[in-house]
Coordinates of C-alpha atoms in Angstrom, one line a residue:
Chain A
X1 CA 73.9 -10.8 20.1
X2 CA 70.4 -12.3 19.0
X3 CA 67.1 -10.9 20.8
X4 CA 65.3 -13.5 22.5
X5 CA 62.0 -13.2 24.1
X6 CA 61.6 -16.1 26.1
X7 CA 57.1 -16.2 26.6
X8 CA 54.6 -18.0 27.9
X9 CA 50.8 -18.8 27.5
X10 CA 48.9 -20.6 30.0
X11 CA 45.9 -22.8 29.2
X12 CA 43.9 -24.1 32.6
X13 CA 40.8 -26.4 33.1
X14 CA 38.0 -24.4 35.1
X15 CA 39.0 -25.9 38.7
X16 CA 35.3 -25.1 40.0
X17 CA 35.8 -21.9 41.8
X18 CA 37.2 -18.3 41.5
X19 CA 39.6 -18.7 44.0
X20 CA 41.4 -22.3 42.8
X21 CA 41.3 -20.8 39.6
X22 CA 43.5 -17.8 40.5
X23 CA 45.3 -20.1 42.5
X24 CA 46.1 -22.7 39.8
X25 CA 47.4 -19.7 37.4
X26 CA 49.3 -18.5 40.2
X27 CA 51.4 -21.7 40.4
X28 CA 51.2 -21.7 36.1
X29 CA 52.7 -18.9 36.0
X30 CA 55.6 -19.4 38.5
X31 CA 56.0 -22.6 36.6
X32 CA 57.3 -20.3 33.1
X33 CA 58.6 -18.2 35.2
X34 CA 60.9 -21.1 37.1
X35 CA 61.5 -22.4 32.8
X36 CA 63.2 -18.8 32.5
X37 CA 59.9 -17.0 31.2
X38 CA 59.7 -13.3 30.9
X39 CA 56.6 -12.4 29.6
X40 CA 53.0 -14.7 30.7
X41 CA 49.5 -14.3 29.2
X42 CA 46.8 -15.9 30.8
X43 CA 43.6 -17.7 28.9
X44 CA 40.9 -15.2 28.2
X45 CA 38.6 -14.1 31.4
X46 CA 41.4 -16.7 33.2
X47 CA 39.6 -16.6 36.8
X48 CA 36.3 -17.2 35.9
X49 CA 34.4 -20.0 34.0
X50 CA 33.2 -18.9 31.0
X51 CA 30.1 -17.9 31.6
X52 CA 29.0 -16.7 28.0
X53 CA 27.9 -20.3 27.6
X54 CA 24.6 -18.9 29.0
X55 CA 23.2 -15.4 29.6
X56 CA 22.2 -15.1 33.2
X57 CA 22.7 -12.1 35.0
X58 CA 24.5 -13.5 38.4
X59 CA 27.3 -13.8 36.5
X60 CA 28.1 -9.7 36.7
X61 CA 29.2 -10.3 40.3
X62 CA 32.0 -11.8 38.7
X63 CA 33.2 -8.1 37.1
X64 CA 36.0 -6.2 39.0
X65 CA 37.1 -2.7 38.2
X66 CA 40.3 -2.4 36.7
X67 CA 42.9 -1.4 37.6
X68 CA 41.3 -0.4 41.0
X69 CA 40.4 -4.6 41.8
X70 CA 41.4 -7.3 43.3
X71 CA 43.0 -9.1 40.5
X72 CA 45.3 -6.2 39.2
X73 CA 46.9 -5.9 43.1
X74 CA 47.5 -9.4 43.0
X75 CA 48.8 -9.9 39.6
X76 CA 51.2 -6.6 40.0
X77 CA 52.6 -8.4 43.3
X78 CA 53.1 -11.3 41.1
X79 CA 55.2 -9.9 38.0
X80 CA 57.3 -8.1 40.9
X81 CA 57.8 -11.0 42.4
X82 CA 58.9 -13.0 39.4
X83 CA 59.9 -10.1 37.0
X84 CA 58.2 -11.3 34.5
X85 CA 55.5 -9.4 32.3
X86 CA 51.9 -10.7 32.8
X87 CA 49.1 -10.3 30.5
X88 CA 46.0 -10.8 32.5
X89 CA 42.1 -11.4 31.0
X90 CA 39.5 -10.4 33.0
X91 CA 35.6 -9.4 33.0
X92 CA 35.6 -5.9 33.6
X93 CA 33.3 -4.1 35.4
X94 CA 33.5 -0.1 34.9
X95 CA 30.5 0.7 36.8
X96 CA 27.3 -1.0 37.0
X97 CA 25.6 -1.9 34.0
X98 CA 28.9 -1.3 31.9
X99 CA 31.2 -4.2 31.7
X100 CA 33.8 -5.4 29.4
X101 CA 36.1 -8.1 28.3
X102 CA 39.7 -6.7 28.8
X103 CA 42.8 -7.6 29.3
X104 CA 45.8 -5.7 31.6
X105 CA 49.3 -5.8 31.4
X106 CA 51.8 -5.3 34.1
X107 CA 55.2 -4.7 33.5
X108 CA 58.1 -6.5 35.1
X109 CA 58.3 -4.6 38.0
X110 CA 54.6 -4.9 38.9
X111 CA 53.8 -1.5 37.0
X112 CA 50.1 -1.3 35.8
X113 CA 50.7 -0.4 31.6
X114 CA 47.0 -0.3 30.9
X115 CA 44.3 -2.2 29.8
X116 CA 42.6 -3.4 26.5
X117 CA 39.0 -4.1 25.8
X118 CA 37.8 -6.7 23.2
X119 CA 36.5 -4.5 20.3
X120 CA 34.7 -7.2 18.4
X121 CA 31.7 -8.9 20.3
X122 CA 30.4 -12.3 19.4
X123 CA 26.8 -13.6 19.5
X124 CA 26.4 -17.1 18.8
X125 CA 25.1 -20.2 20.2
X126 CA 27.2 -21.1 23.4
X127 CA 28.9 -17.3 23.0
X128 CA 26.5 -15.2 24.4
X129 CA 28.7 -12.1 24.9
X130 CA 26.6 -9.1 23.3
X131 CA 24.4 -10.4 26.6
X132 CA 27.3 -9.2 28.8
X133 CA 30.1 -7.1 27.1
X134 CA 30.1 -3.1 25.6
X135 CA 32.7 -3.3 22.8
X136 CA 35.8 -2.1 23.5
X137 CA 36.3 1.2 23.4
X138 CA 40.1 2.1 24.1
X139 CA 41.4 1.4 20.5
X140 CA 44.4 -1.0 19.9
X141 CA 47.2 -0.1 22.5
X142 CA 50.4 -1.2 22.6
X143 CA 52.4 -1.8 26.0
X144 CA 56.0 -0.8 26.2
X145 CA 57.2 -3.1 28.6
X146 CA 60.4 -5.0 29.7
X147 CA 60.2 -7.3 26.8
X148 CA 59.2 -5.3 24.2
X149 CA 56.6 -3.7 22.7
X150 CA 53.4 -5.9 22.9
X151 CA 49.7 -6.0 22.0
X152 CA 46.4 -8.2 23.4
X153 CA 43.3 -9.1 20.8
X154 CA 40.6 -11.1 22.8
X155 CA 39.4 -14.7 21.3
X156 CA 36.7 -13.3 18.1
X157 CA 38.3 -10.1 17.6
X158 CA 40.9 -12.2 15.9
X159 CA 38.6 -13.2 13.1
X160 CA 39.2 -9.3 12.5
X161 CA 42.3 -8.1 10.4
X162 CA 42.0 -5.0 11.3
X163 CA 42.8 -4.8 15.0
X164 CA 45.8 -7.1 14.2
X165 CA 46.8 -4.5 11.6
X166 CA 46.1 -1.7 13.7
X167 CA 48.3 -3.7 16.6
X168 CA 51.5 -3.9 14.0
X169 CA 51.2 0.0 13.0
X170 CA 51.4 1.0 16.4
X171 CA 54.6 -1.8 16.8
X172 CA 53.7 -4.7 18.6
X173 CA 56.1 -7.3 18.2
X174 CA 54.3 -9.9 19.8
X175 CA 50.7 -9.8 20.2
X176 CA 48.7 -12.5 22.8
X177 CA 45.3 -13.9 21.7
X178 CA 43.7 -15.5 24.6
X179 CA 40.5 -17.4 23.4
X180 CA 37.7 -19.4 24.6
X181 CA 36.8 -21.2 21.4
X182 CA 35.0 -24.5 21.0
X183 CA 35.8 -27.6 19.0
X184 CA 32.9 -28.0 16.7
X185 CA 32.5 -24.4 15.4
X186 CA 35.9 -22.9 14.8
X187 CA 38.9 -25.9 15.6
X188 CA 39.2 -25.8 11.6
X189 CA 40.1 -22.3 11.6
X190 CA 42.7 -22.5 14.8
X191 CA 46.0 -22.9 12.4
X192 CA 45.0 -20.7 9.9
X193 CA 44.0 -17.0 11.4
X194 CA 46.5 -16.4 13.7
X195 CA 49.5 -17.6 11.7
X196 CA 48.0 -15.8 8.7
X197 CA 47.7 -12.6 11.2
X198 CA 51.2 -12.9 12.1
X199 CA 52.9 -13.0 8.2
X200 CA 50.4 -10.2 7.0
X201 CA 51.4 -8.2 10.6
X202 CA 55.1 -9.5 10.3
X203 CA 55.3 -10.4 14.3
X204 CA 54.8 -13.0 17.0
X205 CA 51.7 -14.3 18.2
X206 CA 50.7 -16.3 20.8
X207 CA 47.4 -17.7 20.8
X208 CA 45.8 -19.4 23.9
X209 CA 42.8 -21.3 24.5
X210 CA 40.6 -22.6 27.0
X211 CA 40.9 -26.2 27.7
X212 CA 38.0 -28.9 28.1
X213 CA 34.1 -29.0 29.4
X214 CA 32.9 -26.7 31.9
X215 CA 29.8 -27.4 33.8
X216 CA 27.9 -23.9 32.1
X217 CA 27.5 -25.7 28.8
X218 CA 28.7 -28.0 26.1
X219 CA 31.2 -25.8 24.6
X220 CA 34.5 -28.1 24.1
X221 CA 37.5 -25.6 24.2
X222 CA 40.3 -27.3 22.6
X223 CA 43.5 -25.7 24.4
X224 CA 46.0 -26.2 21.7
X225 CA 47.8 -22.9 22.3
X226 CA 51.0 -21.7 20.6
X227 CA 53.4 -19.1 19.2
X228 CA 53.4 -18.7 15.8
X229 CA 56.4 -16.8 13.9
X230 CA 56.3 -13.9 11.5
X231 CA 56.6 -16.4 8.7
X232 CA 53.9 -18.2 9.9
X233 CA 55.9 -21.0 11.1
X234 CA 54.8 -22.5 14.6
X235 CA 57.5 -22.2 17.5
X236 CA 58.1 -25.7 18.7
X237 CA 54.4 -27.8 19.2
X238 CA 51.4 -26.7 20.3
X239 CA 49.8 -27.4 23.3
X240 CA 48.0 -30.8 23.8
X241 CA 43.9 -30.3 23.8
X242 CA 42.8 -31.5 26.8
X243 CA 44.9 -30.8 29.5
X244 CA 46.3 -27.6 31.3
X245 CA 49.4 -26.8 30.2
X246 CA 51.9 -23.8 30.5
X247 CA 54.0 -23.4 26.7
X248 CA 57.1 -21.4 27.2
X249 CA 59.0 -20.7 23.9
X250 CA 62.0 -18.7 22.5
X251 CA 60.6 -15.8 20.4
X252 CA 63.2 -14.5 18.1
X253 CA 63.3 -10.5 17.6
X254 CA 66.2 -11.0 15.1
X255 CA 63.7 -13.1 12.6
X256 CA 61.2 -10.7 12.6
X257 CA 63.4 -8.0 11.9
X258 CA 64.6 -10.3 9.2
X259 CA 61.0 -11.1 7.6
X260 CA 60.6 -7.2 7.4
X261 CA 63.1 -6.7 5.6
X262 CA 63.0 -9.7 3.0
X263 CA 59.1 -8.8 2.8
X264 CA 58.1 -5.2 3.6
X265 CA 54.4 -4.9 3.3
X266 CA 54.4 -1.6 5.9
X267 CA 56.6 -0.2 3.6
X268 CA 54.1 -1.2 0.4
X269 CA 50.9 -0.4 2.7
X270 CA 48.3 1.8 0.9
X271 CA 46.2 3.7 3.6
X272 CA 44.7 5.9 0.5
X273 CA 43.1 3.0 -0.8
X274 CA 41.5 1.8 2.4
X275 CA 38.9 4.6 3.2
X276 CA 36.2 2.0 2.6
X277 CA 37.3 -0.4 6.3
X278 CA 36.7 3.0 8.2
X279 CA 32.4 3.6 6.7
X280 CA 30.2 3.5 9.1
Chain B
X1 CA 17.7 -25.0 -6.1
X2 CA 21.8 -24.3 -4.9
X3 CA 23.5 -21.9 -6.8
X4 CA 26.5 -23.3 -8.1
X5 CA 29.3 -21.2 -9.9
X6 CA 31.5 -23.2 -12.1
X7 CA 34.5 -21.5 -12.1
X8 CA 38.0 -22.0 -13.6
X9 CA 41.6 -20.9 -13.3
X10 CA 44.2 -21.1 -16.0
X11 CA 48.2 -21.4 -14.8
X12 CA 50.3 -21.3 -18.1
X13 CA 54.0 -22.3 -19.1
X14 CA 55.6 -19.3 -21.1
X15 CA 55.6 -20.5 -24.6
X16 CA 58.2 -17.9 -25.6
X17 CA 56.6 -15.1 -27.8
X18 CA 53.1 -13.3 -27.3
X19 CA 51.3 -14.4 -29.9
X20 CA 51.4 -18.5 -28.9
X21 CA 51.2 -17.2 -25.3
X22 CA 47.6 -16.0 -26.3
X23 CA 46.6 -19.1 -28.2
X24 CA 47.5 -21.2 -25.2
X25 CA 45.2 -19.2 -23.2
X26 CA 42.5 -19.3 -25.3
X27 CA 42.6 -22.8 -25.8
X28 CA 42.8 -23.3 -22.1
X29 CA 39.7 -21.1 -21.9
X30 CA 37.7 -23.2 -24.6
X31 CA 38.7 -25.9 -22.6
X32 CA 37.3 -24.3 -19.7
X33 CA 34.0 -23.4 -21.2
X34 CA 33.9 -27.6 -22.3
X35 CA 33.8 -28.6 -18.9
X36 CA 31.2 -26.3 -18.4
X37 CA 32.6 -23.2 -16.7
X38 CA 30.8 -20.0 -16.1
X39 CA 33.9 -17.5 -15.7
X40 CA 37.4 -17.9 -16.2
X41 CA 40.5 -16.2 -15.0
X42 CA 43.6 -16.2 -16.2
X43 CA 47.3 -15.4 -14.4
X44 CA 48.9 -12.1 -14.0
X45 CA 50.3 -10.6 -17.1
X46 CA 48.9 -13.4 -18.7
X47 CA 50.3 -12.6 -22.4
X48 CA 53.6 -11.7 -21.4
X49 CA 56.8 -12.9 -19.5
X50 CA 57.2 -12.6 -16.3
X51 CA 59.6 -9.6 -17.3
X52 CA 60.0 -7.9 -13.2
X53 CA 62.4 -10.6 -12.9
X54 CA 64.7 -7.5 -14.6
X55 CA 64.7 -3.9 -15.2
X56 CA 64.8 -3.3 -18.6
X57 CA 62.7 -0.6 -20.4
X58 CA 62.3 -2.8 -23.3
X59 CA 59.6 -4.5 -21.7
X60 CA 57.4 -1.2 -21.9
X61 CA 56.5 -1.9 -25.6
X62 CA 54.7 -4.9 -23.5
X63 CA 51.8 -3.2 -22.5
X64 CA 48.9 -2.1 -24.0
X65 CA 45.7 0.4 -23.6
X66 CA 42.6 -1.4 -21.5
X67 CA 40.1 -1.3 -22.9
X68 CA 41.2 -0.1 -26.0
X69 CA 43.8 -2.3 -26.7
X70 CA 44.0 -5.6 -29.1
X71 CA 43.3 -8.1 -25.9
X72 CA 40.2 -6.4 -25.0
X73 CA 38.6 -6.9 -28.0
X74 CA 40.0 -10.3 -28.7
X75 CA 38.7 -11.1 -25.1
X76 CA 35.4 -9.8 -25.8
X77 CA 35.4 -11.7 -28.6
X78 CA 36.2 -15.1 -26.8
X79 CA 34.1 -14.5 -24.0
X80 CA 30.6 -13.6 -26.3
X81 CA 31.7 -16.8 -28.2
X82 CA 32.1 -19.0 -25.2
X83 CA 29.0 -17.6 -23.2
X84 CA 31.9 -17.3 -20.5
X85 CA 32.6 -14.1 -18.0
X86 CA 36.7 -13.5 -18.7
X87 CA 39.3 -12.0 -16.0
X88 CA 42.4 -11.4 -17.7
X89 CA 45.3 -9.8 -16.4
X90 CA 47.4 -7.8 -18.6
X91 CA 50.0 -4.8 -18.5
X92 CA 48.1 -1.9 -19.1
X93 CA 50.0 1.6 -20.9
X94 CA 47.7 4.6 -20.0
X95 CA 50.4 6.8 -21.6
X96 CA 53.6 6.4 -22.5
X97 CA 55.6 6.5 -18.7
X98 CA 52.0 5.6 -17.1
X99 CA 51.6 2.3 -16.6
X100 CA 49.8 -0.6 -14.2
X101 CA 49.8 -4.3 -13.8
X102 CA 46.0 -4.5 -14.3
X103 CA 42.9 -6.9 -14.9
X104 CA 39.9 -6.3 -17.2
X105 CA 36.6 -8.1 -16.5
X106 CA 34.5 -8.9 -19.5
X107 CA 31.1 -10.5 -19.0
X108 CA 29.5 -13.8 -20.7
X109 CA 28.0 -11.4 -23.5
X110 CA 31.1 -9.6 -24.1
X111 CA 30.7 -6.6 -22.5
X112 CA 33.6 -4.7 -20.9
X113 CA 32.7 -4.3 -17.8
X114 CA 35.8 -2.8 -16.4
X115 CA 39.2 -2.9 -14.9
X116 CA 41.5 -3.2 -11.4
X117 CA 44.6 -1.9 -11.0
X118 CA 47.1 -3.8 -9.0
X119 CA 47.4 -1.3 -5.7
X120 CA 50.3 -3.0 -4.3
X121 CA 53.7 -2.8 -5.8
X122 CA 56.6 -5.5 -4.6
X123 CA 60.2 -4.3 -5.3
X124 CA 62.5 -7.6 -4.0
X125 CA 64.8 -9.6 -5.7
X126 CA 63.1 -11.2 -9.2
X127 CA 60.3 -8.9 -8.6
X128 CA 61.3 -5.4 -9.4
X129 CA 57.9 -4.5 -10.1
X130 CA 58.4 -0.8 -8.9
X131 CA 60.5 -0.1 -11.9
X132 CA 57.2 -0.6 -14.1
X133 CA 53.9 -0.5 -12.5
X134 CA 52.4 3.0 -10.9
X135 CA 50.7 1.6 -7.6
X136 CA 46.8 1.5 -9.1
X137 CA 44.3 4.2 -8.3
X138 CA 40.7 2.9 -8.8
X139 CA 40.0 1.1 -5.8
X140 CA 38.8 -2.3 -5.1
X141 CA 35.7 -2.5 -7.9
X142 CA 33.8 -5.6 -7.7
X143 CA 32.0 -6.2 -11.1
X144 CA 28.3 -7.3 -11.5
X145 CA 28.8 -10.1 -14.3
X146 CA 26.8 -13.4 -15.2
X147 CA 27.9 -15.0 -12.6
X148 CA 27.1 -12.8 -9.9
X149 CA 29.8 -10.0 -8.1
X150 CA 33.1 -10.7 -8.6
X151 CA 36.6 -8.9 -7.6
X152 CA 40.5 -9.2 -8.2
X153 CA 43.0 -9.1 -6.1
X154 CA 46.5 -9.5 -7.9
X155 CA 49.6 -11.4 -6.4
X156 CA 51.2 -9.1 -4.3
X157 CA 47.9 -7.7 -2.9
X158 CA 47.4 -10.6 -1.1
X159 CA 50.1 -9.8 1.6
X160 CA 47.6 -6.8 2.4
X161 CA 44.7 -7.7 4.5
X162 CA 42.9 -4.5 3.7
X163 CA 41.8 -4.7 -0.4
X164 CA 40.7 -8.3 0.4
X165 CA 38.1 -6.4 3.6
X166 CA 37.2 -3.7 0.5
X167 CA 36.6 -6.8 -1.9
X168 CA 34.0 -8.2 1.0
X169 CA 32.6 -4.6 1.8
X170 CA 31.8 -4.0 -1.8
X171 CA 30.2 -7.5 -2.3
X172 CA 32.6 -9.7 -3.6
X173 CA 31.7 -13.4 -3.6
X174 CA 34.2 -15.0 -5.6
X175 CA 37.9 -13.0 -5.9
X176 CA 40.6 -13.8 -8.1
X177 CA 44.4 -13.5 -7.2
X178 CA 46.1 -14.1 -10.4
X179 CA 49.8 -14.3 -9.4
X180 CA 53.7 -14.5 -10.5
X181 CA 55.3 -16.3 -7.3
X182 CA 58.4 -18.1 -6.7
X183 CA 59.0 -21.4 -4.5
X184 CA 61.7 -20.2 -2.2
X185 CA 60.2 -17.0 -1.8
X186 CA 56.4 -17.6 -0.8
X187 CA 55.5 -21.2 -1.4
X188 CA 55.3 -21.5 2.4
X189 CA 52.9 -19.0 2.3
X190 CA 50.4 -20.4 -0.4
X191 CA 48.4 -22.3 1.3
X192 CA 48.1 -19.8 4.4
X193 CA 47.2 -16.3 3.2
X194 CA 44.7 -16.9 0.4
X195 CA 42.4 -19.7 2.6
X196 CA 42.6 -16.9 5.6
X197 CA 41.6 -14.2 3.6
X198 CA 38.9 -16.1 2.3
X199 CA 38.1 -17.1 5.8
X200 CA 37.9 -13.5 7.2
X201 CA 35.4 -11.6 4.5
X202 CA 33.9 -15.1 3.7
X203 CA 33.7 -15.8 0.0
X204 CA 35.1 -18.0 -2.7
X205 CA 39.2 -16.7 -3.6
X206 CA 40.7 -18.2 -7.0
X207 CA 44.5 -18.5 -6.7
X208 CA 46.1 -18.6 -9.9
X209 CA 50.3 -18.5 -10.0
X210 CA 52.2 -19.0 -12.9
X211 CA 54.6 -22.0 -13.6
X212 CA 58.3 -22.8 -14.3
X213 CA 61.2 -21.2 -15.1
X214 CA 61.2 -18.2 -17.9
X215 CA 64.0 -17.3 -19.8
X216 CA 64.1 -13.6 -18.2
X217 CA 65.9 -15.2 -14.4
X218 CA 65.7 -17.7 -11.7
X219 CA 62.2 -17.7 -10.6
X220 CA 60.8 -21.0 -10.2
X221 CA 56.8 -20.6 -10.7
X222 CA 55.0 -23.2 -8.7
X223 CA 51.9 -23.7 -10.3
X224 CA 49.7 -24.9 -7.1
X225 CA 46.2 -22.6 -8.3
X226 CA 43.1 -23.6 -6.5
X227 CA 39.7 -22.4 -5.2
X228 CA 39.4 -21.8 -1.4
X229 CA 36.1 -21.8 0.5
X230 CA 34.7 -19.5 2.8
X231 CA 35.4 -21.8 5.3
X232 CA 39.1 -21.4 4.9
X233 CA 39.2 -25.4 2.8
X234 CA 40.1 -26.0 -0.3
X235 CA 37.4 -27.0 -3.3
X236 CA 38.8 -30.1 -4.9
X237 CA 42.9 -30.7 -5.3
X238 CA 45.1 -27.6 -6.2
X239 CA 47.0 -27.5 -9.8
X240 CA 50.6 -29.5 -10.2
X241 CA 53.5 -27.1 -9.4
X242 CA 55.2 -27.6 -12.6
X243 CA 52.7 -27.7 -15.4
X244 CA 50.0 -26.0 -17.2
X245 CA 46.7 -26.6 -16.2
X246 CA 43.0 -25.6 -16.2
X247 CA 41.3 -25.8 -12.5
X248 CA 37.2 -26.3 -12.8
X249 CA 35.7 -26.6 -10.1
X250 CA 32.0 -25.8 -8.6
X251 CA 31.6 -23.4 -6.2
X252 CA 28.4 -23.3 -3.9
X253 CA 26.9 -19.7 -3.1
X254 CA 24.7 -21.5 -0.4
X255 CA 27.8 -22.3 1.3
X256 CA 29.2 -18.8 1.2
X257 CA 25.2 -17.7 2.5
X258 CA 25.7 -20.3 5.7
X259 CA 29.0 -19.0 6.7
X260 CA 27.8 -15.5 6.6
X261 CA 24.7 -17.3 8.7
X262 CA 27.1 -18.9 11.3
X263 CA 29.7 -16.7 11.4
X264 CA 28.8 -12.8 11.4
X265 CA 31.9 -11.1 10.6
X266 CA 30.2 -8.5 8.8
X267 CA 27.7 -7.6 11.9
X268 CA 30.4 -7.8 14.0
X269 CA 33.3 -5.6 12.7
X270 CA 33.8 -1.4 14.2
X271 CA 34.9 0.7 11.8
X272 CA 34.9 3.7 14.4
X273 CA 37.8 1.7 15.2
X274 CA 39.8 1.4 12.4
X275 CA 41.3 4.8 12.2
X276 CA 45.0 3.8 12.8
X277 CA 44.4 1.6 8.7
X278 CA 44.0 5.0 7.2
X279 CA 47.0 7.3 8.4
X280 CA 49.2 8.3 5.4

């Protein structure tokens, strides 16, 4: 009897407002959850704009504690409601002054797992997050939840083999990637990272992104989200790029217990040889 | 005034017997050197069969001392003579039941300049490389030659996203991955790992595989060696799958300077948080 993880990622246009925005995920992810989903993630900080575009202080009020806020109540209701896991990114505010880019994950029966905190912290033109976030600081957790052992690495952290590597040791079999990336500067590398995360890693990933303009800047996020298989293969098509859109897809456990054994780099890992990734 | 690296792969049909194996490869590097490259590198085990397609101790009488073996000096040799730095990949005997799959570096004056040992050690079906090779114990050396810091990376190392980080940490801008791979095993995977490794610690990677079918078993080498940038593209076309061939292409170091510029994967990574990489 074959394993099957049936997922979903949610991409969603900024609707204007905090509230819609909740809203409109909400109804996105009773949508996979009506398609026979059992596991959600959300796009990354999923109820606010993205408001790295520019670095202006107001934007703090937008931080909630975790899991002590107002999002984690609501989205625990939620995966009761539809049994189904959720993986949900928000700006997280520990206490005043010290804020983060997380992500929780709820289990099925509205359970709060934990949370993870982006390690790796961009500062670009148009991704002003040194401005706002501390790196994360709670290492590389995996959640044991009703599907399965899964992992969350935030948008730029994924340019990062480490954390996925560090994700797979601990025995995530399907690790979420929500993202706010924009056309011009990294659209190029949007095939190529996560699939070649997921064969080096041997697991699932599903990689989201924000989708369209947002009135903060000119960053053009390009949605396109998808699961990608531990060979590297895409599962089904991606997302379209302009457009909300909720992907639901059958993740196979059977294959990637089939990759690890044809290939079987944990097995061949050389942790000896790597003292030079952990100098200061 | 860019600095541009003219660089060249060599992916070679076994010719049946060491000795014309060799000559092939030297001609192919004089050829090299005629279109003007700067550094040349060959594919693994360059000299030999592909002989892990069996077990069969025979094959020991293969290998050779590095650097005080015949190669070597016939290397140093070639690469004084051509004005050319030389990676060559050979089967090294340290002592008779000590032996690795290896790569010497000699530079454009024909100086020895040192050697990598393969670290990780494949033991599938047509690649019983376990049966021959210890796993390789002197790290991930990158080797100040003519044409600036170079590393390798061989075949089956490239499944392991933490040499290629060691390669970047130590200063690597060009690596080469001289390989033995087979089309139903890994072709899908060609075109994936290499670019995203090249991608991630941003520098120039030369794939080099082998080609055809050898006498020793049912591998079917598919050619396909090419220069990746450190945007994750590729630098001109890639080699045929089925024949030999000699890749030159120019590689731009002011490229590899505006990635590093744009991107800041270096400033950005947390080796406080790699711990998990570096558990026995």
């Amino acid at each position: 009897m074959p394993e099957i993880v049936r997922a979903a990622l949610v991409q969603s246009r900024w609707t204007g407002d905090k509230q819609s925005m909740v809203e409109a995920n909400v109804a996105f992810a009773r949508q996979a959850a009506a398609e026979g989903a059992k596991v959600a993630c959300f796009q990354e900080i999923f109820s606010g704009p993205y408001f790295c575009q520019v670095q202006d202080p107001t934007h703090f009020d937008l931080a909630e504690p975790v899991p002590d806020g107002p999002t984690v109540e609501l989205m625990r209701d939620l995966a009761r409601e539809l049994a189904m896991v959720l993986v949900v990114p928000v700006f997280e505010e520990e206490q005043a002054g010290v804020y983060y880019n997380c992500a929780f994950v709820v289990d099925a029966d509205g359970t709060y797992l934990g949370k993870y905190r982006k390690t790796h912290i961009p500062q670009v033109h148009g991704f002003f997050e040194k401005y706002y976030f501390r790196p994360g600081n709670l290492g590389y957790p995996v959640f044991q939840t009703a599907v399965g052992p899964i992992g969350v690495y935030i948008c730029y952290d994924r340019h990062f083999p480490e954390g996925w590597r560090a994700l797979g040791l601990a025995g995530a079999r399907i690790v979420f990637n929500p993202s706010a990336t924009s056309r011009s500067l990294s659209q190029y590398l949007w095939r190529l990272e996560q699939p070649a995360a997921a064969v080096a890693n041997e697991y699932f990933v599903g990689a989201i992104n924000r989708v369209g303009v947002e009135p903060l800047g000119d960053d053009d996020f390009y949605g396109g989200s998808y699961f990608v298989d531990p060979r590297g293969k895409l599962v089904g098509e991606a997302a379209p790029d302009d457009v909300s859109a909720v992907v639901v897809r059958d993740l196979d456990m059977d294959l990637l217990v089939e990759v690890r054994q044809t290939w079987a780099f944990y097995r061949d890992r050389n942790p000896a040889a790597y003292a030079p990734l952990v100098q200061p």
